[in-house]
């Protein structure tokens, strides 16, 4: 946001700087924050400079569907705590899928949580056929559950996910995200242009399909003027960067970063 110090964005820029330093074997310094300094003109978010190379960094968000932020906030508050409270405590793995925007306004969210918790603690789901999805309706829960039991044995866990049904909208949004940021870089001649696309999605069943669609968009002929396109995933620890385009290298050739598990996700 122009004129404001954003700790979250600061963390992303630092994460990207560390990644580029390791990838390209350079030492970089943050020299400017044009988007904060040039309030009356389109500008990128950061300039990184080294002795031999310069990088212009632009950050944007990739939203999968309309009002994603509101839906995710409700999911984290109402359903995500169940995922963690039952982790490793079930006889079998239990997967529950709900539609996006399933949690409505104007109702008691605690009742929804408690009713689903009662179902998990009960015995009904334990007799469901293995590896088959079953639609379940619960009193007090204003949306259906798609329930699937898999035979994991003692120490099984609960997995709750949201379902996005319209893959076409995801493809359109991926291309729109790329095209909507191109105008900001026309003034940065001599800089390597890096687009950083943030996805903070939590528990989306079609998330990997979305990333595949975005990778196709990122390696298409319509991605000028970008030299690099990086997808940074901040929805869970540790944060990681998925390089989708690095020069002429396509995403399949470039690994995730950081590769080591447990990399600290804090915002520096």
Short mmCIF file of N, CA and C in Angstrom, two decimals, residues 50-152:
data_model
loop_
_atom_site.label_atom_id
_atom_site.label_comp_id
_atom_site.label_asym_id
_atom_site.label_seq_id
_atom_site.Cartn_x
_atom_site.Cartn_y
_atom_site.Cartn_z
N UNK A 50 22.91 -5.01 -7.08
CA UNK A 50 24.20 -5.56 -6.74
C UNK A 50 25.26 -4.93 -7.61
N UNK A 51 26.47 -5.43 -7.51
CA UNK A 51 27.56 -4.83 -8.27
C UNK A 51 27.42 -5.07 -9.77
N UNK A 52 26.74 -6.17 -10.16
CA UNK A 52 26.63 -6.50 -11.57
C UNK A 52 25.19 -6.60 -12.07
N UNK A 53 24.23 -6.78 -11.18
CA UNK A 53 22.85 -6.99 -11.62
C UNK A 53 21.89 -6.14 -10.80
N UNK A 54 20.77 -5.80 -11.45
CA UNK A 54 19.71 -5.03 -10.79
C UNK A 54 18.36 -5.70 -11.07
N UNK A 55 17.48 -5.66 -10.08
CA UNK A 55 16.20 -6.35 -10.17
C UNK A 55 15.08 -5.41 -9.74
N UNK A 56 14.01 -5.37 -10.54
CA UNK A 56 12.80 -4.63 -10.18
C UNK A 56 11.75 -5.66 -9.77
N UNK A 57 11.23 -5.52 -8.55
CA UNK A 57 10.33 -6.51 -7.96
C UNK A 57 8.92 -5.94 -7.88
N UNK A 58 7.97 -6.69 -8.40
CA UNK A 58 6.56 -6.34 -8.27
C UNK A 58 5.82 -7.49 -7.60
N UNK A 59 5.07 -7.17 -6.55
CA UNK A 59 4.29 -8.17 -5.81
C UNK A 59 2.82 -8.01 -6.12
N UNK A 60 2.14 -9.12 -6.34
CA UNK A 60 0.70 -9.11 -6.51
C UNK A 60 0.13 -10.38 -5.91
N UNK A 61 -1.18 -10.42 -5.72
CA UNK A 61 -1.85 -11.59 -5.15
C UNK A 61 -2.59 -12.35 -6.25
N UNK A 62 -2.63 -13.65 -6.09
CA UNK A 62 -3.41 -14.49 -6.98
C UNK A 62 -4.62 -14.99 -6.21
N UNK A 63 -5.78 -14.45 -6.54
CA UNK A 63 -7.03 -14.91 -5.94
C UNK A 63 -7.69 -15.91 -6.88
N UNK A 64 -8.17 -17.01 -6.31
CA UNK A 64 -8.74 -18.08 -7.11
C UNK A 64 -10.19 -17.82 -7.47
N UNK A 65 -10.90 -17.15 -6.60
CA UNK A 65 -12.34 -16.97 -6.81
C UNK A 65 -12.77 -15.70 -6.09
N UNK A 66 -13.97 -15.25 -6.37
CA UNK A 66 -14.48 -13.99 -5.83
C UNK A 66 -14.58 -14.06 -4.31
N UNK A 67 -14.18 -12.97 -3.65
CA UNK A 67 -14.23 -12.83 -2.19
C UNK A 67 -13.48 -13.95 -1.48
N UNK A 68 -12.34 -14.32 -2.04
CA UNK A 68 -11.55 -15.41 -1.46
C UNK A 68 -11.07 -15.07 -0.05
N UNK A 69 -10.65 -13.83 0.17
CA UNK A 69 -10.13 -13.46 1.48
C UNK A 69 -11.15 -13.64 2.59
N UNK A 70 -12.40 -13.21 2.33
CA UNK A 70 -13.46 -13.36 3.32
C UNK A 70 -13.74 -14.83 3.59
N UNK A 71 -13.81 -15.62 2.54
CA UNK A 71 -14.09 -17.05 2.70
C UNK A 71 -12.98 -17.73 3.49
N UNK A 72 -11.74 -17.38 3.19
CA UNK A 72 -10.63 -18.02 3.89
C UNK A 72 -10.62 -17.65 5.37
N UNK A 73 -10.92 -16.39 5.69
CA UNK A 73 -10.95 -15.97 7.09
C UNK A 73 -11.99 -16.76 7.87
N UNK A 74 -13.15 -16.99 7.27
CA UNK A 74 -14.20 -17.76 7.95
C UNK A 74 -13.79 -19.22 8.10
N UNK A 75 -13.18 -19.78 7.07
CA UNK A 75 -12.74 -21.17 7.14
C UNK A 75 -11.73 -21.35 8.27
N UNK A 76 -10.76 -20.45 8.36
CA UNK A 76 -9.73 -20.57 9.39
C UNK A 76 -10.34 -20.47 10.78
N UNK A 77 -11.34 -19.64 10.93
CA UNK A 77 -11.96 -19.46 12.25
C UNK A 77 -12.87 -20.62 12.63
N UNK A 78 -13.63 -21.16 11.68
CA UNK A 78 -14.69 -22.13 12.00
C UNK A 78 -14.23 -23.58 11.85
N UNK A 79 -13.50 -23.90 10.79
CA UNK A 79 -13.22 -25.29 10.47
C UNK A 79 -11.76 -25.70 10.66
N UNK A 80 -10.83 -24.80 10.41
CA UNK A 80 -9.42 -25.18 10.50
C UNK A 80 -9.02 -25.67 11.89
N UNK A 81 -9.57 -25.12 13.00
CA UNK A 81 -9.19 -25.65 14.33
C UNK A 81 -9.49 -27.13 14.49
N UNK A 82 -10.54 -27.64 13.84
CA UNK A 82 -10.85 -29.06 13.93
C UNK A 82 -9.74 -29.91 13.31
N UNK A 83 -9.20 -29.42 12.21
CA UNK A 83 -8.11 -30.14 11.54
C UNK A 83 -6.96 -30.40 12.51
N UNK A 84 -6.60 -29.39 13.27
CA UNK A 84 -5.46 -29.53 14.17
C UNK A 84 -5.80 -30.28 15.45
N UNK A 85 -7.02 -30.13 15.95
CA UNK A 85 -7.37 -30.79 17.21
C UNK A 85 -7.48 -32.31 17.05
N UNK A 86 -7.76 -32.79 15.83
CA UNK A 86 -7.88 -34.23 15.61
C UNK A 86 -6.66 -34.83 14.91
N UNK A 87 -5.63 -34.05 14.74
CA UNK A 87 -4.45 -34.53 14.01
C UNK A 87 -3.81 -35.71 14.76
N UNK A 88 -3.73 -36.86 14.11
CA UNK A 88 -3.10 -38.03 14.69
C UNK A 88 -3.91 -38.75 15.74
N UNK A 89 -5.20 -38.40 15.90
CA UNK A 89 -6.01 -38.96 16.98
C UNK A 89 -7.08 -39.94 16.50
N UNK A 90 -7.23 -40.15 15.22
CA UNK A 90 -8.31 -40.97 14.69
C UNK A 90 -7.82 -42.37 14.32
N UNK A 91 -8.77 -43.30 14.22
CA UNK A 91 -8.42 -44.66 13.82
C UNK A 91 -8.09 -44.75 12.33
N UNK A 92 -8.78 -43.96 11.53
CA UNK A 92 -8.52 -43.89 10.09
C UNK A 92 -8.39 -42.42 9.69
N UNK A 93 -7.83 -42.20 8.51
CA UNK A 93 -7.83 -40.84 7.98
C UNK A 93 -9.24 -40.47 7.54
N UNK A 94 -9.66 -39.26 7.86
CA UNK A 94 -10.99 -38.77 7.51
C UNK A 94 -10.82 -37.47 6.73
N UNK A 95 -11.37 -37.44 5.52
CA UNK A 95 -11.31 -36.25 4.67
C UNK A 95 -12.71 -35.65 4.56
N UNK A 96 -12.81 -34.35 4.83
CA UNK A 96 -14.08 -33.64 4.72
C UNK A 96 -13.89 -32.47 3.77
N UNK A 97 -14.73 -32.39 2.75
CA UNK A 97 -14.67 -31.29 1.79
C UNK A 97 -15.95 -30.47 1.88
N UNK A 98 -15.79 -29.14 1.84
CA UNK A 98 -16.94 -28.23 1.87
C UNK A 98 -16.81 -27.26 0.70
N UNK A 99 -17.92 -26.75 0.18
CA UNK A 99 -17.83 -25.77 -0.91
C UNK A 99 -17.23 -24.45 -0.41
N UNK A 100 -16.61 -23.71 -1.30
CA UNK A 100 -16.18 -22.36 -0.93
C UNK A 100 -17.42 -21.53 -0.64
N UNK A 101 -17.27 -20.55 0.24
CA UNK A 101 -18.37 -19.69 0.69
C UNK A 101 -19.49 -20.49 1.37
N UNK A 102 -19.14 -21.64 1.94
CA UNK A 102 -20.16 -22.45 2.61
C UNK A 102 -20.59 -21.85 3.94
N UNK A 103 -19.71 -21.13 4.61
CA UNK A 103 -19.99 -20.62 5.96
C UNK A 103 -20.70 -19.28 5.83
N UNK A 104 -21.98 -19.21 6.18
CA UNK A 104 -22.77 -18.00 5.93
C UNK A 104 -22.66 -16.98 7.05
N UNK A 105 -23.12 -15.78 6.77
CA UNK A 105 -23.31 -14.77 7.81
C UNK A 105 -24.62 -15.06 8.54
N UNK A 106 -24.76 -14.44 9.72
CA UNK A 106 -26.04 -14.48 10.41
C UNK A 106 -26.35 -15.78 11.11
N UNK A 107 -25.35 -16.59 11.41
CA UNK A 107 -25.59 -17.81 12.17
C UNK A 107 -24.48 -17.97 13.20
N UNK A 108 -24.70 -18.85 14.15
CA UNK A 108 -23.73 -19.09 15.21
C UNK A 108 -22.65 -20.04 14.70
N UNK A 109 -21.47 -19.52 14.45
CA UNK A 109 -20.40 -20.34 13.90
C UNK A 109 -19.92 -21.40 14.89
N UNK A 110 -20.04 -21.10 16.19
CA UNK A 110 -19.61 -22.10 17.18
C UNK A 110 -20.46 -23.36 17.10
N UNK A 111 -21.74 -23.20 16.76
CA UNK A 111 -22.61 -24.37 16.61
C UNK A 111 -22.13 -25.23 15.45
N UNK A 112 -21.75 -24.58 14.34
CA UNK A 112 -21.24 -25.34 13.19
C UNK A 112 -20.02 -26.16 13.60
N UNK A 113 -19.09 -25.51 14.29
CA UNK A 113 -17.87 -26.21 14.71
C UNK A 113 -18.21 -27.37 15.63
N UNK A 114 -19.08 -27.14 16.60
CA UNK A 114 -19.39 -28.18 17.58
C UNK A 114 -20.14 -29.35 16.95
N UNK A 115 -21.05 -29.08 15.99
CA UNK A 115 -21.79 -30.15 15.34
C UNK A 115 -20.87 -31.04 14.50
N UNK A 116 -19.94 -30.43 13.80
CA UNK A 116 -18.99 -31.24 13.02
C UNK A 116 -18.07 -32.01 13.95
N UNK A 117 -17.69 -31.39 15.06
CA UNK A 117 -16.85 -32.09 16.04
C UNK A 117 -17.59 -33.31 16.61
N UNK A 118 -18.88 -33.15 16.90
CA UNK A 118 -19.67 -34.28 17.39
C UNK A 118 -19.70 -35.42 16.37
N UNK A 119 -19.82 -35.06 15.10
CA UNK A 119 -19.83 -36.08 14.06
C UNK A 119 -18.51 -36.84 14.02
N UNK A 120 -17.41 -36.11 14.14
CA UNK A 120 -16.10 -36.75 14.09
C UNK A 120 -15.88 -37.66 15.30
N UNK A 121 -16.37 -37.23 16.45
CA UNK A 121 -16.23 -38.03 17.66
C UNK A 121 -17.15 -39.24 17.66
N UNK A 122 -18.19 -39.21 16.83
CA UNK A 122 -19.15 -40.31 16.78
C UNK A 122 -18.65 -41.49 15.98
N UNK A 123 -19.57 -42.38 15.67
CA UNK A 123 -19.20 -43.63 15.01
C UNK A 123 -19.73 -43.75 13.58
N UNK A 124 -20.61 -42.85 13.16
CA UNK A 124 -21.28 -43.01 11.86
C UNK A 124 -20.28 -43.06 10.71
N UNK A 125 -19.29 -42.18 10.69
CA UNK A 125 -18.35 -42.13 9.57
C UNK A 125 -17.43 -43.34 9.53
N UNK A 126 -17.28 -44.01 10.67
CA UNK A 126 -16.35 -45.15 10.73
C UNK A 126 -16.87 -46.38 9.97
N UNK A 127 -18.16 -46.37 9.64
CA UNK A 127 -18.73 -47.48 8.87
C UNK A 127 -18.87 -47.14 7.39
N UNK A 128 -18.42 -45.97 6.98
CA UNK A 128 -18.49 -45.61 5.56
C UNK A 128 -17.55 -46.48 4.74
N UNK A 129 -17.88 -46.74 3.48
CA UNK A 129 -16.97 -47.52 2.63
C UNK A 129 -15.65 -46.79 2.44
N UNK A 130 -14.58 -47.56 2.35
CA UNK A 130 -13.25 -46.98 2.20
C UNK A 130 -13.10 -46.35 0.81
N UNK A 131 -12.42 -45.22 0.79
CA UNK A 131 -12.00 -44.57 -0.46
C UNK A 131 -13.17 -44.20 -1.36
N UNK A 132 -14.32 -43.92 -0.77
CA UNK A 132 -15.47 -43.43 -1.52
C UNK A 132 -16.01 -42.18 -0.84
N UNK A 133 -16.44 -41.21 -1.63
CA UNK A 133 -17.00 -39.97 -1.08
C UNK A 133 -18.49 -40.15 -0.81
N UNK A 134 -18.92 -39.67 0.34
CA UNK A 134 -20.31 -39.75 0.76
C UNK A 134 -20.78 -38.37 1.18
N UNK A 135 -21.92 -37.93 0.67
CA UNK A 135 -22.47 -36.63 1.07
C UNK A 135 -23.23 -36.81 2.38
N UNK A 136 -22.92 -35.94 3.34
CA UNK A 136 -23.51 -36.02 4.68
C UNK A 136 -24.12 -34.68 5.03
N UNK A 137 -25.33 -34.69 5.57
CA UNK A 137 -25.99 -33.48 6.08
C UNK A 137 -26.14 -33.62 7.58
N UNK A 138 -25.79 -32.55 8.31
CA UNK A 138 -25.86 -32.56 9.76
C UNK A 138 -26.80 -31.47 10.24
N UNK A 139 -27.62 -31.77 11.23
CA UNK A 139 -28.47 -30.75 11.85
C UNK A 139 -27.59 -29.66 12.44
N UNK A 140 -27.95 -28.41 12.15
CA UNK A 140 -27.18 -27.28 12.66
C UNK A 140 -26.03 -26.85 11.80
N UNK A 141 -25.76 -27.59 10.72
CA UNK A 141 -24.69 -27.24 9.78
C UNK A 141 -25.35 -26.88 8.45
N UNK A 142 -25.27 -25.61 8.02
CA UNK A 142 -26.05 -25.15 6.86
C UNK A 142 -25.42 -25.45 5.51
N UNK A 143 -24.61 -26.48 5.43
CA UNK A 143 -24.02 -26.87 4.15
C UNK A 143 -23.69 -28.36 4.21
N UNK A 144 -23.64 -29.03 3.06
CA UNK A 144 -23.33 -30.46 3.05
C UNK A 144 -21.83 -30.70 3.22
N UNK A 145 -21.50 -31.87 3.70
CA UNK A 145 -20.11 -32.32 3.81
C UNK A 145 -19.89 -33.48 2.86
N UNK A 146 -18.79 -33.44 2.12
CA UNK A 146 -18.36 -34.60 1.35
C UNK A 146 -17.32 -35.33 2.19
N UNK A 147 -17.67 -36.53 2.65
CA UNK A 147 -16.85 -37.26 3.62
C UNK A 147 -16.21 -38.46 2.94
N UNK A 148 -14.94 -38.67 3.22
CA UNK A 148 -14.21 -39.80 2.63
C UNK A 148 -13.31 -40.42 3.70
N UNK A 149 -13.41 -41.71 3.88
CA UNK A 149 -12.59 -42.43 4.87
C UNK A 149 -11.55 -43.27 4.14
N UNK A 150 -10.32 -43.18 4.60
CA UNK A 150 -9.25 -44.00 4.06
C UNK A 150 -8.62 -44.80 5.19
N UNK A 151 -8.18 -45.98 4.89
CA UNK A 151 -7.69 -46.90 5.92
C UNK A 151 -6.24 -46.60 6.25
N UNK A 152 -6.04 -45.77 7.25
CA UNK A 152 -4.70 -45.41 7.67
C UNK A 152 -4.26 -46.22 8.87
#
